[in-house]
PDB file of C-alpha atoms in Angstrom:
ATOM      1  CA  MET A   5       0.363 -14.099 -15.008  1.00 47.00           C
ATOM      2  CA  GLN A   6      -0.682 -17.504 -12.929  1.00 62.00           C
ATOM      3  CA  LEU A   7      -4.506 -18.106 -12.621  1.00 60.00           C
ATOM      4  CA  HIS A   8      -6.192 -20.622 -10.243  1.00 63.00           C
ATOM      5  CA  GLU A   9      -9.038 -21.995 -11.332  1.00 68.00           C
ATOM      6  CA  GLN A  10     -10.764 -21.988  -7.831  1.00 74.00           C
ATOM      7  CA  PHE A  11      -9.612 -18.690  -6.910  1.00 77.00           C
ATOM      8  CA  GLY A  12     -12.496 -16.609  -5.653  1.00 87.00           C
ATOM      9  CA  ARG A  13     -14.638 -14.663  -2.689  1.00 94.00           C
ATOM     10  CA  ARG A  14     -15.593 -16.739   0.233  1.00 96.00           C
ATOM     11  CA  PHE A  15     -16.784 -16.250   3.596  1.00 97.00           C
ATOM     12  CA  CYS A  16     -13.260 -17.482   5.598  1.00 98.00           C
ATOM     13  CA  VAL A  17     -14.871 -19.291   9.535  1.00 97.00           C
ATOM     14  CA  SER A  18     -12.042 -20.061  11.972  1.00 97.00           C
ATOM     15  CA  VAL A  19     -12.516 -21.187  15.240  1.00 97.00           C
ATOM     16  CA  ASP A  20     -10.195 -22.235  17.790  1.00 93.00           C
ATOM     17  CA  ALA A  21     -10.202 -23.584  21.331  1.00 91.00           C
ATOM     18  CA  GLU A  22      -8.964 -22.502  24.957  1.00 87.00           C
ATOM     19  CA  GLY A  23      -6.554 -25.193  26.522  1.00 77.00           C
ATOM     20  CA  TYR A  24      -6.111 -27.120  24.248  1.00 72.00           C
ATOM     21  CA  GLY A  25      -2.477 -27.747  25.097  1.00 70.00           C
ATOM     22  CA  GLY A  26      -2.443 -28.444  28.434  1.00 74.00           C
ATOM     23  CA  ARG A  27      -4.476 -31.573  28.179  1.00 73.00           C
ATOM     24  CA  ASP A  28      -3.032 -34.785  27.809  1.00 70.00           C
ATOM     25  CA  ASP A  29      -3.384 -37.115  24.886  1.00 81.00           C
ATOM     26  CA  CYS A  30      -6.984 -38.139  25.222  1.00 87.00           C
ATOM     27  CA  ALA A  31      -8.481 -35.431  26.890  1.00 82.00           C
ATOM     28  CA  GLN A  32      -7.186 -33.637  23.192  1.00 82.00           C
ATOM     29  CA  HIS A  33      -9.085 -36.837  21.526  1.00 86.00           C
ATOM     30  CA  ASP A  34     -12.506 -35.892  23.108  1.00 87.00           C
ATOM     31  CA  MET A  35     -12.024 -31.956  22.451  1.00 84.00           C
ATOM     32  CA  GLN A  36     -10.924 -32.754  18.314  1.00 88.00           C
ATOM     33  CA  ARG A  37     -14.589 -35.033  18.118  1.00 91.00           C
ATOM     34  CA  THR A  38     -16.381 -32.621  19.787  1.00 92.00           C
ATOM     35  CA  LEU A  39     -15.401 -29.216  18.511  1.00 94.00           C
ATOM     36  CA  VAL A  40     -16.804 -31.059  15.476  1.00 94.00           C
ATOM     37  CA  GLN A  41     -19.873 -31.823  16.554  1.00 96.00           C
ATOM     38  CA  LEU A  42     -20.631 -29.010  18.238  1.00 96.00           C
ATOM     39  CA  LEU A  43     -19.692 -27.009  14.751  1.00 97.00           C
ATOM     40  CA  ASP A  44     -22.192 -29.634  13.364  1.00 97.00           C
ATOM     41  CA  ALA A  45     -24.543 -29.330  15.144  1.00 97.00           C
ATOM     42  CA  ALA A  46     -24.718 -25.284  15.351  1.00 98.00           C
ATOM     43  CA  ALA A  47     -24.659 -25.250  11.935  1.00 98.00           C
ATOM     44  CA  ALA A  48     -27.789 -28.017  11.469  1.00 97.00           C
ATOM     45  CA  ARG A  49     -29.896 -25.447  13.588  1.00 97.00           C
ATOM     46  CA  ALA A  50     -29.188 -22.630  11.732  1.00 98.00           C
ATOM     47  CA  LYS A  51     -30.071 -24.254   8.785  1.00 97.00           C
ATOM     48  CA  LEU A  52     -26.530 -23.880   7.117  1.00 97.00           C
ATOM     49  CA  ASP A  53     -24.975 -26.818   5.415  1.00 96.00           C
ATOM     50  CA  ARG A  54     -21.398 -27.978   6.164  1.00 95.00           C
ATOM     51  CA  THR A  55     -21.215 -29.994   3.327  1.00 95.00           C
ATOM     52  CA  THR A  56     -20.774 -26.936   0.628  1.00 95.00           C
ATOM     53  CA  TRP A  57     -18.258 -25.759   3.223  1.00 96.00           C
ATOM     54  CA  LEU A  58     -14.539 -26.446   2.426  1.00 95.00           C
ATOM     55  CA  ARG A  59     -12.756 -27.201   5.566  1.00 94.00           C
ATOM     56  CA  GLN A  60      -9.567 -27.487   7.152  1.00 91.00           C
ATOM     57  CA  GLY A  61      -9.344 -28.967  10.539  1.00 88.00           C
ATOM     58  CA  VAL A  62      -6.046 -28.600  12.649  1.00 86.00           C
ATOM     59  CA  GLY A  63      -5.967 -29.973  15.903  1.00 81.00           C
ATOM     60  CA  ASP A  64      -7.982 -27.660  18.334  1.00 83.00           C
ATOM     61  CA  GLU A  65      -8.692 -25.674  14.883  1.00 88.00           C
ATOM     62  CA  GLU A  66     -11.196 -25.747  12.301  1.00 95.00           C
ATOM     63  CA  LEU A  67     -11.254 -22.857   9.570  1.00 96.00           C
ATOM     64  CA  SER A  68     -13.749 -23.074   6.367  1.00 97.00           C
ATOM     65  CA  LEU A  69     -14.535 -21.090   3.579  1.00 96.00           C
ATOM     66  CA  VAL A  70     -17.952 -21.004   2.868  1.00 97.00           C
ATOM     67  CA  PRO A  71     -20.028 -19.862   0.090  1.00 95.00           C
ATOM     68  CA  LEU A  72     -20.850 -15.899  -0.430  1.00 96.00           C
ATOM     69  CA  GLY A  73     -24.630 -15.503  -0.872  1.00 94.00           C
ATOM     70  CA  PRO A  74     -28.050 -15.538   1.212  1.00 95.00           C
ATOM     71  CA  ASP A  75     -26.949 -17.208   4.189  1.00 95.00           C
ATOM     72  CA  GLU A  76     -23.799 -14.693   5.147  1.00 96.00           C
ATOM     73  CA  PRO A  77     -26.003 -13.334   7.876  1.00 97.00           C
ATOM     74  CA  ARG A  78     -26.998 -16.565   9.090  1.00 97.00           C
ATOM     75  CA  MET A  79     -23.549 -17.210   9.483  1.00 97.00           C
ATOM     76  CA  VAL A  80     -23.287 -13.652  11.764  1.00 97.00           C
ATOM     77  CA  ASP A  81     -26.475 -14.288  13.836  1.00 97.00           C
ATOM     78  CA  ASP A  82     -27.395 -17.852  13.814  1.00 98.00           C
ATOM     79  CA  PHE A  83     -24.253 -20.139  13.845  1.00 98.00           C
ATOM     80  CA  PRO A  84     -22.713 -18.167  16.740  1.00 98.00           C
ATOM     81  CA  ARG A  85     -25.889 -17.965  18.357  1.00 97.00           C
ATOM     82  CA  GLN A  86     -26.424 -21.766  17.923  1.00 98.00           C
ATOM     83  CA  LEU A  87     -23.141 -22.296  18.580  1.00 98.00           C
ATOM     84  CA  ASP A  88     -22.679 -20.719  21.708  1.00 98.00           C
ATOM     85  CA  ALA A  89     -25.741 -22.447  23.119  1.00 97.00           C
ATOM     86  CA  GLU A  90     -24.409 -25.800  21.949  1.00 97.00           C
ATOM     87  CA  LEU A  91     -21.518 -24.771  23.909  1.00 97.00           C
ATOM     88  CA  ALA A  92     -23.453 -24.368  27.328  1.00 97.00           C
ATOM     89  CA  ARG A  93     -25.468 -27.006  27.151  1.00 96.00           C
ATOM     90  CA  TYR A  94     -22.537 -29.547  26.660  1.00 94.00           C
ATOM     91  CA  ASN A  95     -19.884 -27.083  29.302  1.00 94.00           C
ATOM     92  CA  ARG A  96     -23.175 -27.479  31.776  1.00 93.00           C
ATOM     93  CA  SER A  97     -22.155 -31.015  33.682  1.00 87.00           C
ATOM     94  CA  ARG A  98     -18.749 -29.805  33.589  1.00 88.00           C
ATOM     95  CA  ASP A  99     -15.789 -28.950  35.831  1.00 87.00           C
ATOM     96  CA  PRO A 100     -14.444 -25.719  34.937  1.00 85.00           C
ATOM     97  CA  ALA A 101     -10.972 -27.380  33.537  1.00 82.00           C
ATOM     98  CA  GLU A 102     -13.429 -29.410  31.214  1.00 85.00           C
ATOM     99  CA  ARG A 103     -15.416 -26.648  29.634  1.00 92.00           C
ATOM    100  CA  LEU A 104     -14.586 -26.157  25.882  1.00 93.00           C
ATOM    101  CA  ARG A 105     -14.799 -22.308  25.262  1.00 95.00           C
ATOM    102  CA  LEU A 106     -14.009 -20.665  21.869  1.00 97.00           C
ATOM    103  CA  ARG A 107     -12.861 -18.136  20.279  1.00 97.00           C
ATOM    104  CA  MET A 108     -13.886 -17.539  16.807  1.00 98.00           C
ATOM    105  CA  ALA A 109     -13.506 -14.990  13.899  1.00 98.00           C
ATOM    106  CA  LEU A 110     -15.210 -14.551  10.689  1.00 98.00           C
ATOM    107  CA  HIS A 111     -14.409 -12.267   7.690  1.00 98.00           C
ATOM    108  CA  VAL A 112     -15.096 -12.100   3.930  1.00 97.00           C
ATOM    109  CA  GLY A 113     -12.418 -11.809   0.876  1.00 96.00           C
ATOM    110  CA  VAL A 114     -10.220 -13.306  -1.361  1.00 95.00           C
ATOM    111  CA  ALA A 115      -9.396 -17.532  -0.405  1.00 95.00           C
ATOM    112  CA  TYR A 116      -9.210 -20.843  -2.604  1.00 92.00           C
ATOM    113  CA  ARG A 117      -7.604 -24.845  -2.330  1.00 90.00           C
ATOM    114  CA  ALA A 118      -4.065 -24.485  -2.699  1.00 88.00           C
ATOM    115  CA  ASP A 119      -1.248 -27.074  -2.504  1.00 84.00           C
ATOM    116  CA  ASN A 120      -0.715 -27.427   0.704  1.00 87.00           C
ATOM    117  CA  GLY A 121      -4.016 -25.675   2.697  1.00 88.00           C
ATOM    118  CA  PHE A 122      -5.281 -22.608   1.964  1.00 91.00           C
ATOM    119  CA  ALA A 123      -4.322 -19.255   0.451  1.00 92.00           C
ATOM    120  CA  GLY A 124      -5.849 -16.372  -0.036  1.00 93.00           C
ATOM    121  CA  GLN A 125      -5.696 -13.270   2.170  1.00 95.00           C
ATOM    122  CA  GLY A 126      -9.211 -13.582   3.060  1.00 95.00           C
ATOM    123  CA  VAL A 127      -7.313 -16.756   4.765  1.00 95.00           C
ATOM    124  CA  VAL A 128      -4.351 -14.553   6.196  1.00 96.00           C
ATOM    125  CA  VAL A 129      -7.041 -12.076   7.747  1.00 96.00           C
ATOM    126  CA  VAL A 130      -9.351 -14.073   9.478  1.00 97.00           C
ATOM    127  CA  SER A 131      -6.001 -16.153  10.983  1.00 95.00           C
ATOM    128  CA  ARG A 132      -5.077 -12.650  12.830  1.00 96.00           C
ATOM    129  CA  LEU A 133      -8.648 -12.270  13.876  1.00 97.00           C
ATOM    130  CA  LEU A 134      -8.806 -15.316  15.517  1.00 96.00           C
ATOM    131  CA  ASN A 135      -5.168 -14.903  17.264  1.00 94.00           C
ATOM    132  CA  ALA A 136      -5.705 -11.198  18.270  1.00 95.00           C
ATOM    133  CA  ALA A 137      -4.763  -9.961  21.777  1.00 94.00           C
ATOM    134  CA  PRO A 138      -8.436  -8.176  22.012  1.00 96.00           C
ATOM    135  CA  VAL A 139     -10.658 -11.653  21.075  1.00 96.00           C
ATOM    136  CA  ARG A 140      -8.163 -13.574  23.812  1.00 94.00           C
ATOM    137  CA  SER A 141      -8.397 -11.134  26.595  1.00 95.00           C
ATOM    138  CA  ALA A 142     -11.842 -11.128  25.865  1.00 95.00           C
ATOM    139  CA  LEU A 143     -12.706 -14.909  26.791  1.00 93.00           C
ATOM    140  CA  LYS A 144     -10.149 -15.056  29.850  1.00 93.00           C
ATOM    141  CA  LEU A 145     -11.691 -12.081  31.497  1.00 95.00           C
ATOM    142  CA  ALA A 146     -14.925 -12.798  31.249  1.00 95.00           C
ATOM    143  CA  PRO A 147     -14.422 -16.636  32.539  1.00 93.00           C
ATOM    144  CA  ALA A 148     -18.571 -17.616  32.519  1.00 93.00           C
ATOM    145  CA  VAL A 149     -19.049 -17.680  29.171  1.00 96.00           C
ATOM    146  CA  ASN A 150     -18.401 -19.940  26.107  1.00 96.00           C
ATOM    147  CA  LEU A 151     -17.913 -18.013  23.283  1.00 97.00           C
ATOM    148  CA  ALA A 152     -15.985 -14.850  21.947  1.00 97.00           C
ATOM    149  CA  LEU A 153     -16.712 -13.767  18.776  1.00 98.00           C
ATOM    150  CA  ILE A 154     -14.642 -11.471  16.335  1.00 98.00           C
ATOM    151  CA  VAL A 155     -15.318 -10.197  13.451  1.00 98.00           C
ATOM    152  CA  SER A 156     -13.688  -7.825  10.539  1.00 97.00           C
ATOM    153  CA  ASP A 157     -15.206  -4.294   9.479  1.00 97.00           C
ATOM    154  CA  VAL A 158     -16.130  -5.522   6.200  1.00 97.00           C
ATOM    155  CA  VAL A 159     -18.703  -7.933   7.795  1.00 97.00           C
ATOM    156  CA  PHE A 160     -19.970  -5.476  10.009  1.00 97.00           C
ATOM    157  CA  THR A 161     -20.311  -3.145   7.923  1.00 96.00           C
ATOM    158  CA  ASP A 162     -21.818  -5.019   4.994  1.00 96.00           C
ATOM    159  CA  VAL A 163     -24.160  -7.700   7.110  1.00 97.00           C
ATOM    160  CA  ILE A 164     -24.893  -6.054  10.843  1.00 96.00           C
ATOM    161  CA  GLY A 165     -24.787  -2.038   9.654  1.00 95.00           C
ATOM    162  CA  GLN A 166     -27.304  -2.700   7.298  1.00 95.00           C
ATOM    163  CA  GLY A 167     -30.079  -4.282   9.637  1.00 95.00           C
ATOM    164  CA  HIS A 168     -29.683  -7.501   7.609  1.00 97.00           C
ATOM    165  CA  THR A 169     -29.546  -9.538  11.144  1.00 97.00           C
ATOM    166  CA  THR A 170     -31.380  -9.388  14.536  1.00 96.00           C
ATOM    167  CA  LEU A 171     -28.074  -8.305  15.868  1.00 96.00           C
ATOM    168  CA  VAL A 172     -27.366  -4.158  16.415  1.00 94.00           C
ATOM    169  CA  ALA A 173     -24.295  -1.812  16.522  1.00 94.00           C
ATOM    170  CA  ASP A 174     -24.256  -1.867  20.064  1.00 95.00           C
ATOM    171  CA  ASP A 175     -23.801  -5.319  20.391  1.00 96.00           C
ATOM    172  CA  PHE A 176     -19.774  -5.339  19.174  1.00 97.00           C
ATOM    173  CA  ARG A 177     -17.558  -3.195  20.534  1.00 97.00           C
ATOM    174  CA  ARG A 178     -14.655  -1.469  18.369  1.00 97.00           C
ATOM    175  CA  VAL A 179     -11.414  -2.415  18.980  1.00 96.00           C
ATOM    176  CA  GLU A 180      -7.754  -2.208  16.720  1.00 95.00           C
ATOM    177  CA  VAL A 181      -6.024  -5.684  16.184  1.00 94.00           C
ATOM    178  CA  SER A 182      -2.486  -5.268  15.605  1.00 89.00           C
ATOM    179  CA  GLU A 183      -1.289  -8.840  15.010  1.00 86.00           C
ATOM    180  CA  LYS A 184       1.448  -9.475  13.084  1.00 87.00           C
ATOM    181  CA  GLU A 185       1.967  -7.504   9.954  1.00 87.00           C
ATOM    182  CA  TYR A 186      -1.567  -6.642  10.118  1.00 87.00           C
ATOM    183  CA  ARG A 187      -3.069  -3.873  11.817  1.00 91.00           C
ATOM    184  CA  ALA A 188      -7.333  -2.950  10.913  1.00 94.00           C
ATOM    185  CA  THR A 189     -10.591  -2.229  12.770  1.00 96.00           C
ATOM    186  CA  ALA A 190     -12.435  -5.285  13.664  1.00 97.00           C
ATOM    187  CA  TRP A 191     -15.202  -5.835  16.274  1.00 98.00           C
ATOM    188  CA  LEU A 192     -15.747  -7.885  19.217  1.00 98.00           C
ATOM    189  CA  ARG A 193     -18.740  -9.668  20.530  1.00 97.00           C
ATOM    190  CA  VAL A 194     -19.193 -11.957  23.714  1.00 97.00           C
ATOM    191  CA  PRO A 195     -22.514 -13.664  23.920  1.00 96.00           C
ATOM    192  CA  GLY A 196     -23.430 -13.434  28.433  1.00 94.00           C
ATOM    193  CA  THR A 197     -21.644 -10.703  29.146  1.00 95.00           C
ATOM    194  CA  ASP A 198     -20.906  -7.053  27.675  1.00 96.00           C
ATOM    195  CA  VAL A 199     -18.362  -6.213  26.005  1.00 96.00           C
ATOM    196  CA  HIS A 200     -18.061  -2.551  26.641  1.00 96.00           C
ATOM    197  CA  ARG A 201     -17.172  -3.447  30.165  1.00 95.00           C
ATOM    198  CA  LEU A 202     -14.878  -5.885  29.609  1.00 95.00           C
ATOM    199  CA  ASP A 203     -10.641  -3.895  30.723  1.00 93.00           C
ATOM    200  CA  LEU A 204      -9.739  -4.497  27.256  1.00 90.00           C
ATOM    201  CA  GLY A 205      -6.506  -3.349  28.372  1.00 78.00           C
ATOM    202  CA  GLY A 206      -7.654   0.393  28.511  1.00 51.00           C
ATOM    203  CA  ALA A 207      -8.553   0.498  24.388  1.00 47.00           C
ATOM    204  CA  PRO A 208     -11.516   2.892  23.330  1.00 45.00           C
ATOM    205  CA  ASP A 209     -14.707   1.384  22.181  1.00 48.00           C
ATOM    206  CA  GLN A 210     -14.354   3.192  18.827  1.00 45.00           C
ATOM    207  CA  PRO A 211     -11.865   6.042  17.902  1.00 38.00           C
ATOM    208  CA  ALA A 212     -12.481   9.667  19.580  1.00 33.00           C
ATOM    209  CA  GLY A 213     -14.020  11.518  16.181  1.00 35.00           C
ATOM    210  CA  PRO A 214     -16.487  10.728  14.479  1.00 38.00           C
ATOM    211  CA  THR A 215     -15.545   8.225  10.874  1.00 39.00           C
ATOM    212  CA  PRO A 216     -18.016   7.467   7.997  1.00 37.00           C
ATOM    213  CA  GLU A 217     -17.497   4.082   9.395  1.00 42.00           C
ATOM    214  CA  ASP A 218     -19.596   4.971  12.177  1.00 43.00           C
ATOM    215  CA  ALA A 219     -21.751   6.961  11.280  1.00 37.00           C
ATOM    216  CA  ARG A 220     -22.580   4.290   8.944  1.00 38.00           C
ATOM    217  CA  ALA A 221     -22.803   1.184  11.154  1.00 38.00           C
ATOM    218  CA  ARG A 222     -24.234   2.594  14.553  1.00 39.00           C
ATOM    219  CA  PRO A 223     -27.778   3.074  15.170  1.00 40.00           C
ATOM    220  CA  THR A 224     -28.542   7.179  15.485  1.00 37.00           C
ATOM    221  CA  GLY A 225     -28.700   7.869  19.075  1.00 37.00           C
ATOM    222  CA  SER A 226     -26.012   4.861  20.897  1.00 38.00           C
ATOM    223  CA  GLY A 227     -24.001   5.995  23.450  1.00 39.00           C
ATOM    224  CA  ALA A 228     -24.926   8.872  26.068  1.00 39.00           C
ATOM    225  CA  SER A 229     -24.516  12.414  24.991  1.00 38.00           C
ATOM    226  CA  ARG A 230     -23.269  14.679  27.682  1.00 36.00           C
ATOM    227  CA  SER A 231     -24.182  18.093  26.158  1.00 38.00           C
ATOM    228  CA  GLY A 232     -24.568  21.121  27.745  1.00 41.00           C
ATOM    229  CA  LEU A 233     -21.422  19.647  30.229  1.00 40.00           C
ATOM    230  CA  VAL A 234     -18.465  22.085  29.979  1.00 40.00           C
ATOM    231  CA  ASN A 235     -15.264  20.358  31.951  1.00 42.00           C
ATOM    232  CA  ASN A 236     -12.088  23.072  32.350  1.00 45.00           C
ATOM    233  CA  ILE A 237      -8.417  22.032  33.753  1.00 40.00           C
ATOM    234  CA  PHE A 238      -5.694  24.863  34.628  1.00 42.00           C
ATOM    235  CA  ASN A 239      -2.810  23.155  35.753  1.00 42.00           C
ATOM    236  CA  ASN A 240      -0.101  25.561  37.322  1.00 44.00           C
ATOM    237  CA  GLU A 241      -1.556  29.396  37.773  1.00 44.00           C
ATOM    238  CA  VAL A 242      -3.407  31.233  34.994  1.00 44.00           C
ATOM    239  CA  HIS A 243      -3.020  34.975  34.568  1.00 47.00           C
ATOM    240  CA  ALA A 244      -6.202  36.234  33.116  1.00 47.00           C
ATOM    241  CA  ASP A 245      -5.970  39.935  33.250  1.00 50.00           C
ATOM    242  CA  HIS A 246      -8.616  41.796  31.976  1.00 49.00           C
ATOM    243  CA  ALA A 247      -9.821  38.223  30.437  1.00 46.00           C
ATOM    244  CA  THR A 248     -13.074  36.927  29.827  1.00 46.00           C
ATOM    245  CA  PHE A 249     -14.424  33.433  30.806  1.00 45.00           C
ATOM    246  CA  GLY A 250     -17.548  32.347  29.000  1.00 48.00           C
ATOM    247  CA  ILE A 251     -18.944  29.928  25.986  1.00 42.00           C
ATOM    248  CA  SER A 252     -20.618  30.905  22.708  1.00 42.00           C
ATOM    249  CA  GLY A 253     -22.319  29.156  20.848  1.00 45.00           C
ATOM    250  CA  GLY A 254     -23.736  26.073  23.318  1.00 44.00           C
ATOM    251  CA  VAL A 255     -27.119  24.448  22.909  1.00 42.00           C
ATOM    252  CA  HIS A 256     -29.665  26.329  24.003  1.00 42.00           C
ATOM    253  CA  GLY A 257     -33.006  24.571  25.368  1.00 40.00           C
TER     254      GLY A 257
END
């Protein structure tokens, strides 16, 4: 059995800038510098030490592996919030074509240094989340926003669903990710807009029936209830000689 000395579970953070490939060389150079500066500034405001992160930059992207521990709630709550604020300040006086807008993905999983970068399924998952259709569509459907955030189900359930942040379940929209070989549930948040109102191709906010994850993650009473309303739809003719139509076991006030 081969052992990797740096094997371990880490908080995986990946960001990518929109519209990088359509810019000229000088603009791409400026965008790379600005991206790092804004990430550094947002981390500092969130009281996170970026010197402890393993970081891998590729043009308009950065993938970071962060040690697990007490900083995890700040990674989910404060860091994206501060990054959105930094982006807003940067973009305020710029033309739409010059704005910097980001997708961000968060996951916890096995990730470590390897001979040609990073290895581990945590790295694969955060990459699939970052490039998933729902988060890409969200950024395009809300042109005024600066950031679209997608988090894995484990991050949502363990950090947000258990009340370790100022965020609540309804700040996020449940989406299904299908990217290459990866299939999983994830959670989408778009600061500055109501993510539940975005038309993401007709994907439901949540499965039709309740699941254990729903009960654990969503606060009691979330979502509108239409108890007492019944919608009967009949197609073509219905032969109902000697039949009785009614409702039993309903809710009584």
